[in-house]
Coordinates of C-alpha atoms and ligand atoms in Angstrom, one line a residue:
M8 CA 75.5 92.7 119.0
T9 CA 77.6 96.0 119.0
L10 CA 79.0 97.2 115.7
I11 CA 82.5 99.5 116.0
L12 CA 83.9 101.1 112.6
G13 CA 87.7 101.4 113.5
I14 CA 89.5 104.0 111.6
E15 CA 93.4 104.4 111.7
T16 CA 96.1 106.7 110.0
S17 CA 98.9 107.1 112.4
C18 CA 101.9 106.3 110.1
D19 CA 101.5 105.1 106.8
E20 CA 98.8 102.6 106.5
T21 CA 95.2 104.0 105.9
A22 CA 92.9 101.5 106.9
A23 CA 89.4 100.8 108.4
A24 CA 87.9 98.2 109.7
V25 CA 84.1 96.6 111.3
V26 CA 84.5 94.4 115.1
E27 CA 81.8 92.7 116.1
D28 CA 81.8 92.3 120.1
G29 CA 85.6 93.3 119.8
M30 CA 86.2 89.7 118.1
W31 CA 84.1 89.2 115.1
Q32 CA 86.0 90.8 111.8
H33 CA 84.0 92.3 109.3
S34 CA 85.8 93.6 107.2
N35 CA 90.0 95.2 107.3
I36 CA 90.7 97.2 104.8
I37 CA 94.1 98.2 104.3
A38 CA 95.7 101.2 101.8
S39 CA 99.7 100.4 102.2
Q40 CA 101.7 103.4 101.4
I41 CA 105.0 101.2 101.0
D42 CA 105.2 101.7 97.3
L43 CA 105.4 105.4 97.6
H44 CA 107.9 104.8 101.1
A45 CA 110.0 103.2 99.1
Q46 CA 111.5 105.1 96.8
Y47 CA 112.8 107.7 99.8
G48 CA 113.5 104.4 102.2
G49 CA 111.5 105.6 104.9
V50 CA 108.3 107.6 106.0
F51 CA 107.8 111.6 105.1
P52 CA 105.1 112.9 106.9
E53 CA 103.7 115.2 104.3
V54 CA 103.6 113.1 101.5
A55 CA 102.3 110.2 103.9
A56 CA 99.6 113.2 105.2
R57 CA 99.1 113.3 101.6
A58 CA 97.9 109.8 100.5
H59 CA 95.9 109.4 103.8
V60 CA 93.6 112.3 102.7
E61 CA 93.4 111.2 98.9
V62 CA 92.4 107.6 99.9
I63 CA 90.6 107.7 103.2
G64 CA 87.0 107.7 102.1
V65 CA 87.6 105.3 99.9
V66 CA 89.2 103.1 102.5
V67 CA 86.1 103.4 104.8
E68 CA 83.5 103.4 102.5
A69 CA 85.0 99.9 101.6
A70 CA 85.7 98.4 105.4
L71 CA 81.9 98.9 105.1
D72 CA 80.9 97.1 102.2
E73 CA 82.6 94.5 102.5
A74 CA 81.0 94.0 106.2
R75 CA 77.7 94.7 104.0
L76 CA 76.9 97.0 106.0
T77 CA 76.5 100.8 106.2
L78 CA 76.7 104.0 108.1
N79 CA 73.3 103.5 110.6
D80 CA 74.2 99.9 111.3
I81 CA 77.2 101.6 113.2
D82 CA 77.3 101.5 117.0
A83 CA 80.5 103.7 117.5
I84 CA 83.8 105.3 115.8
A85 CA 86.9 104.6 117.3
V86 CA 90.1 106.2 115.8
T87 CA 93.1 106.2 116.4
Q88 CA 93.8 109.3 119.0
G89 CA 97.8 108.8 119.4
P90 CA 100.6 108.0 119.3
G91 CA 102.0 108.9 116.2
L92 CA 102.8 111.6 113.4
V93 CA 100.5 114.2 114.0
T94 CA 99.7 115.3 110.5
S95 CA 98.5 111.8 109.9
L96 CA 96.3 111.7 112.9
L97 CA 95.1 114.5 112.6
V98 CA 93.3 113.4 108.4
G99 CA 92.0 110.2 110.3
M100 CA 90.6 112.3 113.4
N101 CA 88.6 115.1 111.5
Y102 CA 87.2 112.5 109.3
A103 CA 86.2 110.0 112.1
K104 CA 84.9 113.4 113.4
G105 CA 82.9 114.2 110.1
L106 CA 81.4 110.7 110.5
A107 CA 80.2 111.2 114.1
L108 CA 79.2 114.3 113.6
A109 CA 77.1 113.6 110.0
T110 CA 76.0 109.7 111.5
R111 CA 75.4 111.1 115.6
K112 CA 77.2 108.1 117.1
P113 CA 79.6 108.4 119.3
L114 CA 83.3 109.2 118.7
L115 CA 86.1 107.1 120.9
G116 CA 89.8 108.1 120.7
I117 CA 92.0 105.0 121.0
N118 CA 95.5 104.7 121.8
H119 CA 97.4 103.5 119.2
L120 CA 99.8 101.2 121.1
E121 CA 96.2 99.9 123.0
G122 CA 95.1 99.1 119.8
H123 CA 98.1 96.4 119.3
I124 CA 97.8 95.2 121.9
Y125 CA 93.7 94.4 121.0
S126 CA 95.2 92.8 117.6
L127 CA 95.4 89.2 119.6
W128 CA 92.0 89.9 120.9
V129 CA 90.4 89.5 117.3
N130 CA 88.8 86.2 116.0
A131 CA 91.0 85.2 119.0
E132 CA 90.5 81.2 119.8
S133 CA 90.2 80.9 123.1
P134 CA 89.3 83.6 125.9
I135 CA 92.6 85.3 127.4
E136 CA 92.9 85.6 130.8
F137 CA 94.8 87.7 132.9
P138 CA 97.5 88.2 133.9
V139 CA 99.4 88.7 130.6
I140 CA 102.8 90.3 129.7
N141 CA 102.6 91.7 126.9
L142 CA 105.3 92.4 123.8
I143 CA 104.5 95.9 121.8
V144 CA 107.2 95.7 118.7
S145 CA 107.0 97.7 115.6
G146 CA 108.8 100.6 113.8
G147 CA 108.0 102.8 116.2
H148 CA 107.4 100.9 119.6
T149 CA 108.6 98.5 121.6
E150 CA 107.0 97.6 124.8
L151 CA 107.3 95.8 127.6
L152 CA 103.4 95.7 129.5
L153 CA 102.2 94.2 132.2
M154 CA 98.4 93.8 131.7
T155 CA 96.0 92.8 134.6
G156 CA 93.0 93.6 133.0
H157 CA 91.4 95.1 130.5
G158 CA 92.3 98.5 129.7
A159 CA 95.2 98.2 132.7
Y160 CA 98.9 98.2 132.1
E161 CA 101.6 99.1 133.7
K162 CA 104.5 99.4 131.8
L163 CA 107.9 97.2 132.5
G164 CA 110.2 98.6 130.2
G165 CA 110.8 99.7 126.6
T166 CA 113.8 100.9 124.3
I167 CA 116.0 103.7 125.1
D168 CA 116.9 104.6 122.5
D169 CA 115.8 103.2 118.7
A170 CA 112.6 100.1 118.6
A171 CA 112.9 96.9 117.2
G172 CA 111.3 97.7 114.0
E173 CA 113.3 100.8 113.3
A174 CA 116.8 98.7 114.0
F175 CA 115.8 96.4 111.6
D176 CA 114.5 99.1 109.6
K177 CA 118.5 101.5 109.8
V178 CA 120.4 97.9 109.0
G179 CA 118.0 97.4 106.1
R180 CA 119.3 100.5 104.7
L181 CA 123.4 99.3 105.8
L182 CA 122.1 96.3 103.4
E183 CA 121.5 97.9 101.0
L184 CA 118.1 95.8 100.8
P185 CA 114.7 96.8 99.9
Y186 CA 112.2 98.6 102.4
P187 CA 110.9 97.9 104.5
G188 CA 114.3 96.3 106.5
G189 CA 112.2 93.7 108.4
P190 CA 111.1 91.6 105.8
S191 CA 113.9 92.1 103.7
I192 CA 115.9 91.1 106.5
Q193 CA 114.6 88.1 107.6
K194 CA 113.9 86.7 103.5
A195 CA 118.0 88.0 103.1
A196 CA 118.5 85.9 106.7
E197 CA 117.5 82.6 105.4
G198 CA 120.4 80.2 105.0
G199 CA 123.1 82.8 106.3
N200 CA 125.0 81.8 109.4
P201 CA 123.6 83.2 113.1
T202 CA 126.8 82.6 113.7
A203 CA 129.2 84.3 111.5
Y204 CA 129.2 88.0 113.7
D205 CA 128.9 88.2 117.4
F206 CA 127.1 91.2 117.7
P207 CA 126.2 92.7 121.0
R208 CA 123.2 91.9 123.0
A209 CA 122.6 95.0 124.7
L210 CA 121.4 95.1 128.4
I211 CA 120.6 91.6 128.2
D212 CA 120.6 91.1 132.0
G213 CA 119.2 93.0 135.3
S214 CA 116.4 95.4 133.3
Y215 CA 113.7 95.2 131.0
D216 CA 114.5 98.3 129.0
F217 CA 116.2 98.0 125.4
S218 CA 119.0 99.0 124.0
F219 CA 119.4 98.9 119.8
S220 CA 121.7 101.4 119.0
G221 CA 124.7 99.4 119.7
L222 CA 124.2 96.6 117.7
K223 CA 123.3 98.9 114.6
T224 CA 126.4 100.6 115.4
A225 CA 128.0 97.0 115.1
V226 CA 126.5 95.9 112.2
M227 CA 128.2 99.6 110.7
R228 CA 131.3 98.4 111.4
A229 CA 131.2 95.1 109.8
V230 CA 130.2 96.2 107.2
R231 CA 131.7 99.4 105.5
P232 CA 134.9 98.9 103.8
S233 CA 138.2 99.8 105.8
Q234 CA 137.5 104.0 107.0
K235 CA 141.4 104.2 107.4
G236 CA 142.7 107.2 105.7
K237 CA 138.9 108.0 105.2
K238 CA 137.2 111.1 107.3
R239 CA 133.7 110.4 107.8
K240 CA 130.5 112.7 109.2
A241 CA 129.7 111.7 112.7
G242 CA 126.2 110.9 113.2
E243 CA 123.0 109.5 111.3
E244 CA 123.9 110.0 107.7
S245 CA 126.7 108.4 107.5
L246 CA 125.3 105.4 108.7
I247 CA 122.9 105.3 105.7
E248 CA 125.3 106.0 103.0
G249 CA 126.2 102.9 100.9
E250 CA 129.2 101.5 100.4
I251 CA 129.3 98.0 101.8
R252 CA 132.6 95.7 102.3
A253 CA 133.5 93.5 99.1
G254 CA 132.7 90.2 99.4
L255 CA 130.5 90.7 102.3
S256 CA 128.2 88.3 103.2
I257 CA 124.7 89.8 103.7
R258 CA 123.0 86.8 104.4
D259 CA 125.4 85.6 107.3
V260 CA 124.9 89.4 108.7
A261 CA 121.5 89.5 108.9
A262 CA 120.8 86.2 110.6
S263 CA 123.4 87.7 113.1
F264 CA 121.7 90.5 113.7
Q265 CA 118.5 89.1 113.3
T266 CA 119.5 86.5 115.9
A267 CA 120.4 89.3 118.2
V268 CA 117.7 91.0 118.1
V269 CA 115.2 88.1 118.8
D270 CA 117.7 86.9 121.5
V271 CA 117.3 89.9 123.7
L272 CA 113.5 90.2 122.7
V273 CA 113.0 86.7 123.6
T274 CA 115.2 86.8 127.0
K275 CA 113.4 89.8 128.5
T276 CA 109.6 89.0 127.5
I277 CA 110.4 84.8 129.5
Q278 CA 112.1 86.8 132.7
A279 CA 109.0 89.3 132.9
A280 CA 106.8 86.2 132.7
R281 CA 108.4 84.2 135.0
E282 CA 108.4 87.7 137.5
Y283 CA 105.1 88.5 136.8
G284 CA 103.1 84.8 136.7
A285 CA 101.5 85.4 133.5
T286 CA 99.6 83.4 131.9
E287 CA 100.3 84.3 128.4
I288 CA 102.6 86.4 126.6
L289 CA 100.6 88.1 123.5
M290 CA 103.3 89.6 120.9
S291 CA 102.4 92.7 118.5
G292 CA 103.1 95.0 116.2
G293 CA 105.0 94.5 113.1
V294 CA 108.2 93.0 114.2
S295 CA 105.5 90.6 116.1
A296 CA 105.7 88.7 112.2
N297 CA 108.6 88.4 112.4
K298 CA 109.6 84.0 111.9
L299 CA 112.4 83.5 113.9
L300 CA 110.7 85.8 116.9
R301 CA 107.8 83.9 116.8
E302 CA 109.6 80.5 117.0
Q303 CA 112.2 82.1 119.5
M304 CA 109.8 82.8 121.6
Q305 CA 107.6 79.8 121.5
V306 CA 110.6 77.1 122.4
S307 CA 111.5 79.0 124.6
S308 CA 108.4 79.8 127.0
P309 CA 106.9 78.4 130.1
V310 CA 103.7 79.8 128.7
P311 CA 101.2 79.9 126.0
V312 CA 102.5 82.7 123.1
R313 CA 99.8 84.4 120.9
Y314 CA 101.2 86.5 118.2
P315 CA 98.2 88.4 115.6
V316 CA 97.8 86.7 112.2
F317 CA 99.9 88.4 109.7
Q318 CA 98.3 91.1 108.9
L319 CA 96.9 92.0 112.2
C320 CA 100.5 92.6 112.9
T321 CA 101.4 95.7 111.2
D322 CA 99.1 98.7 111.5
N323 CA 96.0 97.9 110.8
A324 CA 92.3 98.7 111.7
A325 CA 90.6 95.9 113.1
M326 CA 92.8 96.4 116.4
I327 CA 91.6 100.3 116.7
A328 CA 87.5 99.0 116.5
T329 CA 88.3 95.8 118.9
A330 CA 89.7 98.4 121.6
G331 CA 87.2 100.5 121.0
Y332 CA 84.5 98.0 121.6
Y333 CA 86.5 97.3 125.2
R334 CA 86.5 100.8 125.8
Y335 CA 82.9 101.8 124.8
E336 CA 81.6 98.7 126.7
G337 CA 83.7 100.9 129.4
G338 CA 81.4 103.8 129.3
Q339 CA 83.9 106.0 127.3
R340 CA 82.1 108.7 124.9
D341 CA 84.4 111.9 123.1
D342 CA 83.1 114.9 121.7
L343 CA 84.1 116.7 118.7
A344 CA 86.3 118.6 120.8
L345 CA 89.3 115.5 120.7
D346 CA 92.8 115.9 119.7
V347 CA 95.1 113.9 118.5
R348 CA 97.5 112.9 120.8
P349 CA 101.3 112.8 118.6
T350 CA 102.3 111.1 121.9
W351 CA 100.3 109.5 124.9
Y352 CA 102.3 106.2 126.9
L353 CA 100.0 103.2 128.0
D354 CA 100.0 103.8 131.2
E355 CA 98.5 107.2 131.4
L356 CA 95.1 105.1 130.3
S357 CA 93.1 104.1 133.1
P358 CA 91.9 100.5 133.1
I359 CA 88.7 100.1 131.8
N360 CA 85.5 99.0 134.4
S361 CA 84.1 95.8 133.5
Ligands
KG4_21 O1 103.5 98.1 113.6 P1 104.3 98.2 112.7 O2 103.4 98.5 111.0 O3 104.0 100.3 112.2 C1 104.5 100.8 113.3 O4 103.4 101.0 114.2 O5 105.4 101.2 113.7 O6 105.5 97.7 112.1 C2 106.5 98.2 110.8 C3 107.8 97.4 111.4 C4 108.5 98.1 110.6 O7 110.1 98.7 111.0 C5 109.0 96.4 110.0 O8 110.4 96.6 109.2 C6 108.8 95.6 111.1 O9 107.7 96.0 111.6 N1 108.4 94.1 110.2 C7 109.2 93.5 110.7 C8 109.2 92.5 110.1 N2 107.5 92.5 108.9 C9 107.5 93.8 109.0 N3 110.5 93.3 111.2 C10 110.9 92.0 111.1 N4 110.7 91.2 110.5 C11 109.3 90.5 109.8 N5 109.4 89.6 109.1
ZN22 ZN1 101.7 100.3 115.1

């Protein structure tokens, strides 16, 4: 039996978890900063880092308590090394190093995106056979990958501008809905007409890359009052100030926007699954919590589709502990000189020998 303690602080959740044999979740503690960041409508790195420092000790203790274990029982400490916000990553990394030093347990630096992928292995109901297609859709990433074995990834495409979750968050702000935008838009879209607006589906054919910035601009045009006679600054800030066209149906805009994003994600993922003969489609990341995305992927896919339970869609440490298990079994051991990697692509990882 191998017990891994996972620690995750790459963005705005402080999380710790204990997972046995890359599969059985003993605990999964998440201290969310959503309420803290909601007042600013987004994540401020310094604010996030300070909040991580305040709670990390308590969160790790709670993860051990809930698992009814002590640090002595743990075989290795897996921590998110990147990608993410450097100031946030450093809090988890330094804490994990302190634990590793004090307990002489092995330290493992884990890629956050590999963590999202391994969220599908946590409490999996049946074994996952390769090759699979991974769609990672979160606030920071939109990645389409072929996975041919543990730790073996080939990137097929990614976003060339905004991530899918970022598009939800920006459009949420445009529509003056509560942060984060994803769940708010999903809720606002209920009962809305998804064909009320014909928003663009960018790069829908011939490429596995994604682009969501044109869609965001199209939503802005639909939402804003007439621009005639008004001077507006170019650029991002002018997109997010208030001012919504009178009589606008927020529901219809939300439903049409959500459908446009889901169409693109589903079309490309299924095309990739067919082209590469995937046995399954695995979706992960915050946006994989989206109900319409789950439904549409399932009805359109020729192969089974898996997505994590809700608590494992958004950032958590059970996924880091699970990826950590496979890396540990593959022989990875890091030393205390390990540094964070704010930018770190999945295809830079080496496959796990098993
Ligand atoms: O994976 P995650 O917690 O953070 C990153 O690693 O980036 O994902 C957060 C993102 C946010 O952009 C949020 O708006 C989005 O996931 N999200 C959703 C839903 N729930 C969360 N997007 C669409 N529909 C949802 N139900
Ligand atoms: Zn994430």
